[in-house]
Short mmCIF file of C-alpha atoms and ligand atoms in Angstrom, two decimals:
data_model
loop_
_atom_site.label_atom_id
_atom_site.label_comp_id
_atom_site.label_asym_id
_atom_site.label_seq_id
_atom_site.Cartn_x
_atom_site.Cartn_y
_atom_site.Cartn_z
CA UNK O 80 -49.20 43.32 133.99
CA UNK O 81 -46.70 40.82 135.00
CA UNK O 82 -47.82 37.03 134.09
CA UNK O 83 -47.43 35.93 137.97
CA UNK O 84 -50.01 39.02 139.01
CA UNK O 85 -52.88 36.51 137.51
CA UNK O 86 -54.64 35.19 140.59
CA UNK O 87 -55.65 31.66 139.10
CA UNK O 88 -53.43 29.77 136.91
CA UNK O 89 -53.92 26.30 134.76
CA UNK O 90 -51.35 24.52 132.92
CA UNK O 91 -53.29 22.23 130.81
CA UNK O 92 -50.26 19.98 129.20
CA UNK O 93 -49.57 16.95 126.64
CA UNK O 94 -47.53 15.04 125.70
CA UNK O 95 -45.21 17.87 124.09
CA UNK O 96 -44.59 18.52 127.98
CA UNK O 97 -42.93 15.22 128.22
CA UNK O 98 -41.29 15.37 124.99
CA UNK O 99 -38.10 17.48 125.80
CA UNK O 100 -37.48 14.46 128.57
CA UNK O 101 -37.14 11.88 125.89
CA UNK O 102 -40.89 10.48 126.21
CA UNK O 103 -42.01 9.90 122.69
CA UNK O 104 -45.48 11.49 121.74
CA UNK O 105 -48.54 10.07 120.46
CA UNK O 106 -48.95 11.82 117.07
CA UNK O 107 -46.60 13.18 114.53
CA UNK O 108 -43.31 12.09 113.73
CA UNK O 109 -41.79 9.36 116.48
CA UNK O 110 -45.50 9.17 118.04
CA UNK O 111 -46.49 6.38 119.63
CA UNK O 112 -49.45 5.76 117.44
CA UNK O 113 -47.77 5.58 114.68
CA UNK O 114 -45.59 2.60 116.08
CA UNK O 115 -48.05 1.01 117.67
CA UNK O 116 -51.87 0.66 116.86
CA UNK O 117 -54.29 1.69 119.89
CA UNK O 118 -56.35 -1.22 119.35
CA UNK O 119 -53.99 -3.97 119.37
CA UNK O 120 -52.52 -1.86 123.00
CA UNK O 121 -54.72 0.82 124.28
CA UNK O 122 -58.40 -0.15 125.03
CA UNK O 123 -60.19 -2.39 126.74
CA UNK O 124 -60.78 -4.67 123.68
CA UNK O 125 -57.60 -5.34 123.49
CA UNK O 126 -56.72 -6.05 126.83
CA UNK O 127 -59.41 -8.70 126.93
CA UNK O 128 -58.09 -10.52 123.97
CA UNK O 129 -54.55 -10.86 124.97
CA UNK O 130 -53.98 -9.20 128.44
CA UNK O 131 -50.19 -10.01 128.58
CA UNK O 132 -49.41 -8.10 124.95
CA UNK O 133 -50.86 -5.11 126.54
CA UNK O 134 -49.31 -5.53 129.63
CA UNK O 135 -46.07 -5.61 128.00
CA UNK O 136 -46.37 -2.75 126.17
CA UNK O 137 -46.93 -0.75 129.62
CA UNK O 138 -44.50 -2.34 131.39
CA UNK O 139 -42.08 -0.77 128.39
CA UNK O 140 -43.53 2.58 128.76
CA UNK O 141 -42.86 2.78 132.36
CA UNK O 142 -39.36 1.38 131.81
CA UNK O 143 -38.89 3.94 129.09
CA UNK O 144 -40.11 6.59 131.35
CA UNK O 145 -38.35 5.65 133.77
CA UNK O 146 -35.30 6.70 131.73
CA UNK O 147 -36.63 10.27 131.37
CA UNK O 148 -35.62 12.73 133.77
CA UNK O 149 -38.02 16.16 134.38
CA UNK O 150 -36.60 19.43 131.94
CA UNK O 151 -35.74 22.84 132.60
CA UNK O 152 -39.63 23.60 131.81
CA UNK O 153 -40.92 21.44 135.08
CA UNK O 154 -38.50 23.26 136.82
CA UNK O 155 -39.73 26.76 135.98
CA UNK O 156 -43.58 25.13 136.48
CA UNK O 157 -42.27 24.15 140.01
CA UNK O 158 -40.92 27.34 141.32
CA UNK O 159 -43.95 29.49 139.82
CA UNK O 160 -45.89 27.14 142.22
CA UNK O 161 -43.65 28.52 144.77
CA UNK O 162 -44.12 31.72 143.99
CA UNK O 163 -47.62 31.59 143.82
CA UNK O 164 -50.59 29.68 145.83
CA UNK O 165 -53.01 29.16 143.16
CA UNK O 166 -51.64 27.11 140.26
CA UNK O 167 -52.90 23.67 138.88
CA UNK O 168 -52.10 21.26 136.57
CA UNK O 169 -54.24 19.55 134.55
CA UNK O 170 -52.33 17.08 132.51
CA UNK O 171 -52.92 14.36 129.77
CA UNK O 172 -49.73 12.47 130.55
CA UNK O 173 -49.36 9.20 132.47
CA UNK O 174 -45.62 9.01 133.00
CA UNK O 175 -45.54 11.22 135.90
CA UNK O 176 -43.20 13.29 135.60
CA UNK O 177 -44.85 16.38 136.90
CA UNK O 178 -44.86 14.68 140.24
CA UNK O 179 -41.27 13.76 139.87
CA UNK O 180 -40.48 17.27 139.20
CA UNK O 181 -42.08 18.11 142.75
CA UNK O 182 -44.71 19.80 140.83
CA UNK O 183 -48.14 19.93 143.16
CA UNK O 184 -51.67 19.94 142.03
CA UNK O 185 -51.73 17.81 139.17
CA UNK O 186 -55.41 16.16 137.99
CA UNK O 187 -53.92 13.20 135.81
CA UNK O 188 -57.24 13.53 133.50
CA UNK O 189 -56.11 10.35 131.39
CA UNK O 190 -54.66 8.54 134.63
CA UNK O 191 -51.53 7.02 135.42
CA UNK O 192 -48.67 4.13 134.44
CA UNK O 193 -47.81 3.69 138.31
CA UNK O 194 -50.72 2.73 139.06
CA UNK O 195 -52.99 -0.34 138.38
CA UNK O 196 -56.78 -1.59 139.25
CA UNK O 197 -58.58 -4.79 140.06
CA UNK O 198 -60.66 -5.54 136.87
CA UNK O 199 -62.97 -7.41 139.60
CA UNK O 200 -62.83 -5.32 142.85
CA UNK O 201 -61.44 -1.98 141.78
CA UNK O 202 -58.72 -1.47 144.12
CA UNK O 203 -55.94 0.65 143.23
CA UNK O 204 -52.22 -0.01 144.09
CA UNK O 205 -50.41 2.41 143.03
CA UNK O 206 -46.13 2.77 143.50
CA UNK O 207 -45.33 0.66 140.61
CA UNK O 208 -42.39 2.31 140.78
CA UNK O 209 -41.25 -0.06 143.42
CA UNK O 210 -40.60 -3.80 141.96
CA UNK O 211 -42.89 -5.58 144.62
CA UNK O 212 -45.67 -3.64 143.03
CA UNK O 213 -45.45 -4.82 139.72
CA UNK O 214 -47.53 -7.92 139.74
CA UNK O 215 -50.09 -8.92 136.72
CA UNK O 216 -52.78 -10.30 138.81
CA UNK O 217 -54.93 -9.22 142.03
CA UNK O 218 -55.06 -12.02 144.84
CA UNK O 219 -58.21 -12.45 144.00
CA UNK O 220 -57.50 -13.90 140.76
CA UNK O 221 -58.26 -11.23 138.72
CA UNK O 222 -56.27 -9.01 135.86
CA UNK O 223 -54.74 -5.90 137.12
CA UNK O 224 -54.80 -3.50 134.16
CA UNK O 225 -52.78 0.10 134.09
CA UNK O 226 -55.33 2.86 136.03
CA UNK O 227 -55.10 5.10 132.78
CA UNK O 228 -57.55 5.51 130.68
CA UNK O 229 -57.53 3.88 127.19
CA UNK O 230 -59.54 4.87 124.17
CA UNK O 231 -63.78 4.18 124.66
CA UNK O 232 -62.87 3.94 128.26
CA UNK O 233 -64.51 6.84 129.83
CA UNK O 234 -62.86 9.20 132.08
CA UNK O 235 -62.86 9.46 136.02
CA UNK O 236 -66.17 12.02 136.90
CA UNK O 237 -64.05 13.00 139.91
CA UNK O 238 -61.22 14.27 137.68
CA UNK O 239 -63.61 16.14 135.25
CA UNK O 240 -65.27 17.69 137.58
CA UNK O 241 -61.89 19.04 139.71
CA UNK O 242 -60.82 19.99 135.89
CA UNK O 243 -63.81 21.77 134.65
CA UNK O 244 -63.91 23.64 138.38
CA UNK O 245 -60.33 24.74 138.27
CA UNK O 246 -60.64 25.79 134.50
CA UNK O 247 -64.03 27.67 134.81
CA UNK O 248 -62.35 29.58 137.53
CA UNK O 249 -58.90 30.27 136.74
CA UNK O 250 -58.06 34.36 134.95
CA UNK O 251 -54.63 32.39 133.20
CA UNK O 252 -55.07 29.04 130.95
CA UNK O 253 -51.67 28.04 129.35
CA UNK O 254 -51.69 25.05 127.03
CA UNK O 255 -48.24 23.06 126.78
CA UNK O 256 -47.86 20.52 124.18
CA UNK O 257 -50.96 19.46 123.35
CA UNK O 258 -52.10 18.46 119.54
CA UNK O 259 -55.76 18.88 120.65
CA UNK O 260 -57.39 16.04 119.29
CA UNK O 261 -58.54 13.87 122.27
CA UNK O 262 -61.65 14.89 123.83
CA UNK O 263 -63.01 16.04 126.43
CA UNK O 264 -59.84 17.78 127.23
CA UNK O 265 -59.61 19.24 123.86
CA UNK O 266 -62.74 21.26 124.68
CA UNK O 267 -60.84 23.10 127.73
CA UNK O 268 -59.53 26.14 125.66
CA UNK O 269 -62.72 26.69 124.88
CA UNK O 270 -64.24 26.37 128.45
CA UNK O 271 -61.21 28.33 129.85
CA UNK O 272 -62.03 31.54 126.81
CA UNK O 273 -65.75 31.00 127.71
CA UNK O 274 -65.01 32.28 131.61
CA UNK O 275 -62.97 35.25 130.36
CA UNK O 276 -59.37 33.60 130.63
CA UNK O 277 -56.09 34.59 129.21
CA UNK O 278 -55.75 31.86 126.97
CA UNK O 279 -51.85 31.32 126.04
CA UNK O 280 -50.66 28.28 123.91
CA UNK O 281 -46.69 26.88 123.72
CA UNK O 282 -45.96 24.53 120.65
CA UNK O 283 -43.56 24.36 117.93
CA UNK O 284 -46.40 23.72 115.69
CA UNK O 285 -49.85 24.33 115.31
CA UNK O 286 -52.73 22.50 117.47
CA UNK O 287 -56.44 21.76 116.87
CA UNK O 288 -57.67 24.41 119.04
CA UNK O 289 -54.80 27.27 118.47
CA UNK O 290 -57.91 29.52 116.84
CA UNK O 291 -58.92 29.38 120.26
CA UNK O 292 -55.67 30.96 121.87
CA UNK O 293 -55.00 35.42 122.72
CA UNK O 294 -51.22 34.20 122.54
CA UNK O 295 -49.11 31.83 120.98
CA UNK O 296 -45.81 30.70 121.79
CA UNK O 297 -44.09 28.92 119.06
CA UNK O 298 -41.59 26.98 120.96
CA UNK O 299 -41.02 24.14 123.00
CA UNK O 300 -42.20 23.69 126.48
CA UNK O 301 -39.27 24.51 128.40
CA UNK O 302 -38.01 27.60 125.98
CA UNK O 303 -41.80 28.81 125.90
CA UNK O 304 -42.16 29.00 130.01
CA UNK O 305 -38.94 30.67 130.36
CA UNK O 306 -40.06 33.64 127.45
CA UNK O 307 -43.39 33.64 129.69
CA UNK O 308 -42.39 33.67 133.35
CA UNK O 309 -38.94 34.91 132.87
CA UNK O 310 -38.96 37.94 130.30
CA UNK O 311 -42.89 38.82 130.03
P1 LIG X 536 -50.07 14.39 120.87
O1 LIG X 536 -49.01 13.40 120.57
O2 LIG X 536 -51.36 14.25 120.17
O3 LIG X 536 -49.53 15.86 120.59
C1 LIG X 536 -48.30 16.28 121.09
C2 LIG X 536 -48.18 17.77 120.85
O4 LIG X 536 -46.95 18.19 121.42
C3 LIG X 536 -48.14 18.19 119.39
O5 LIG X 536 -49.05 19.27 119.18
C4 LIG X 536 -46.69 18.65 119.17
O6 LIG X 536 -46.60 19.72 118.22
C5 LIG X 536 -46.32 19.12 120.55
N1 LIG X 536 -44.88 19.06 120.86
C6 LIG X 536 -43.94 18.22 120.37
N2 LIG X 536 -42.73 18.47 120.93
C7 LIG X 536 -42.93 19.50 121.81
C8 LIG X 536 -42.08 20.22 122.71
N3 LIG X 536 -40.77 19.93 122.83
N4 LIG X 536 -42.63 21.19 123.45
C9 LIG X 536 -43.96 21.50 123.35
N5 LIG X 536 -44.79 20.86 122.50
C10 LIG X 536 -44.29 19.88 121.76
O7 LIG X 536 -50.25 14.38 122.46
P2 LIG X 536 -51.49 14.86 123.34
O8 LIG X 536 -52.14 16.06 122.76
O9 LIG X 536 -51.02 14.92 124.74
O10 LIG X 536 -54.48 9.68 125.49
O11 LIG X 536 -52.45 13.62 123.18
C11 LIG X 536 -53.64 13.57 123.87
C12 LIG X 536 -53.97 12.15 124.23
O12 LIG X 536 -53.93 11.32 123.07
C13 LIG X 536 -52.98 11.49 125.16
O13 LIG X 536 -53.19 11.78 126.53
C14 LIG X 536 -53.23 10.03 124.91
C15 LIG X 536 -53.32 10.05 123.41
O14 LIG X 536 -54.05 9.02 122.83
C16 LIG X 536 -54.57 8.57 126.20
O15 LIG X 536 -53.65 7.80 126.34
C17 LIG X 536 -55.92 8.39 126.79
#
């Protein structure tokens, strides 16, 4: 059976997708969290304490991403989209560079770094790709903080729901470059086996959840794809 014949794909990926652009991981060697501790950046605590510090530290992750152009393994993700109608991609990266691929159908389950919220109201503006965009407070006074979501926060309902309803359904569940730590999306192998799924993880190394895996690629995102789409 030929990979493509599968009539409902997920690409659940990590940061291991964005790592053959040049964005750093969060774990393992030149992670993120190894630099940087969470709780002086990434949570709400933080944020509250010194609001500018955190700031910062996003406004260098965009600017680092920013420097990162899409890999050969977004390409291959955009023209199986092409090739077939029912594909999504649910992602744990915030850099966006799925979308800048041209890749469609992307839940952003832990958010984004172009976009920011109200603290008071709520409001999204998103584009902070475009300078104008890039202010620190609302006009109403209030903090705009990054629309991603940082450790304790809890995750958008809407986006677990469109996950858990394309995973329950779907006959194909790849994994790219995940570690499998963070929950709830570490559970998704599991929910993705559970509903009969071929379950098929790319990484160099081993994850969390590769018991839970029928195949395993042992390569990097963009080398893995092309041995699955191109000589399966
Ligand atoms: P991690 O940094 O935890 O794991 C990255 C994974 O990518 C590891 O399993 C690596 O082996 C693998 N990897 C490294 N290079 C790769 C490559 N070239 N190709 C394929 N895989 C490669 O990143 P995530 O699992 O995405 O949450 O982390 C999950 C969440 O933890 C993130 O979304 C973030 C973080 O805290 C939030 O910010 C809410």
């Amino acid at each position: 059976m030929n990979i493509l014949d599968h009539n409902r794909i997920v690409l659940f990926t990590g940061a291991g997708m964005s790592a053959e652009s040049g964005v750093p991981t969060y774990r393992g060697q030149g992670g993120i969290w190894n630099e940087y501790k969470w709780e002086e950046y990434a949570c709400q605590t933080a944020f509250d304490e010194d609001p500018m510090c955190v700031l910062d530290f996003h406004e260098l992750r965009r600017i680092e991403a920013l420097k990162c152009e899409p890999h050969s393994g977004h390409q291959m993700i955009k023209e199986v989209q092409e090739e077939h109608d029912d594909v999504w991609i649910v992602t744990q990266n915030i850099d966006g560079i799925h979308q800048r691929a041209e890749n469609k159908n992307v839940v952003e389950l832990h958010g984004s770094l172009w976009r920011l919220r109200c603290e008071n109201e709520g409001h999204i503006f998103y584009d902070l790709d475009k300078a104008e965009y890039r202010s620190r407070k609302c006009t109403c006074g209030s903090w705009l903080r990054p629309d991603i979501i940082w450790f304790n926060d809890m995750l958008d309902p809407e986006n677990i729901e469109r996950s858990n309803e394309h995973i329950s359904c779907c006959d194909l569940f790849i994994s790219i470059g995940t570690s499998g730590f963070v929950w709830p999306a570490a559970g998704y192998p599991k929910l993705a086996k559970s509903s009969g799924a071929l379950c098929i993880e790319i990484n160099p190394d081993p994850s969390e959840q590769s018991h839970m895996y029928d195949r395993i690629y042992h390569e990097t995102a963009g080398e893995g794809l092309r041995k699955l789409f191109k000589s399966d």
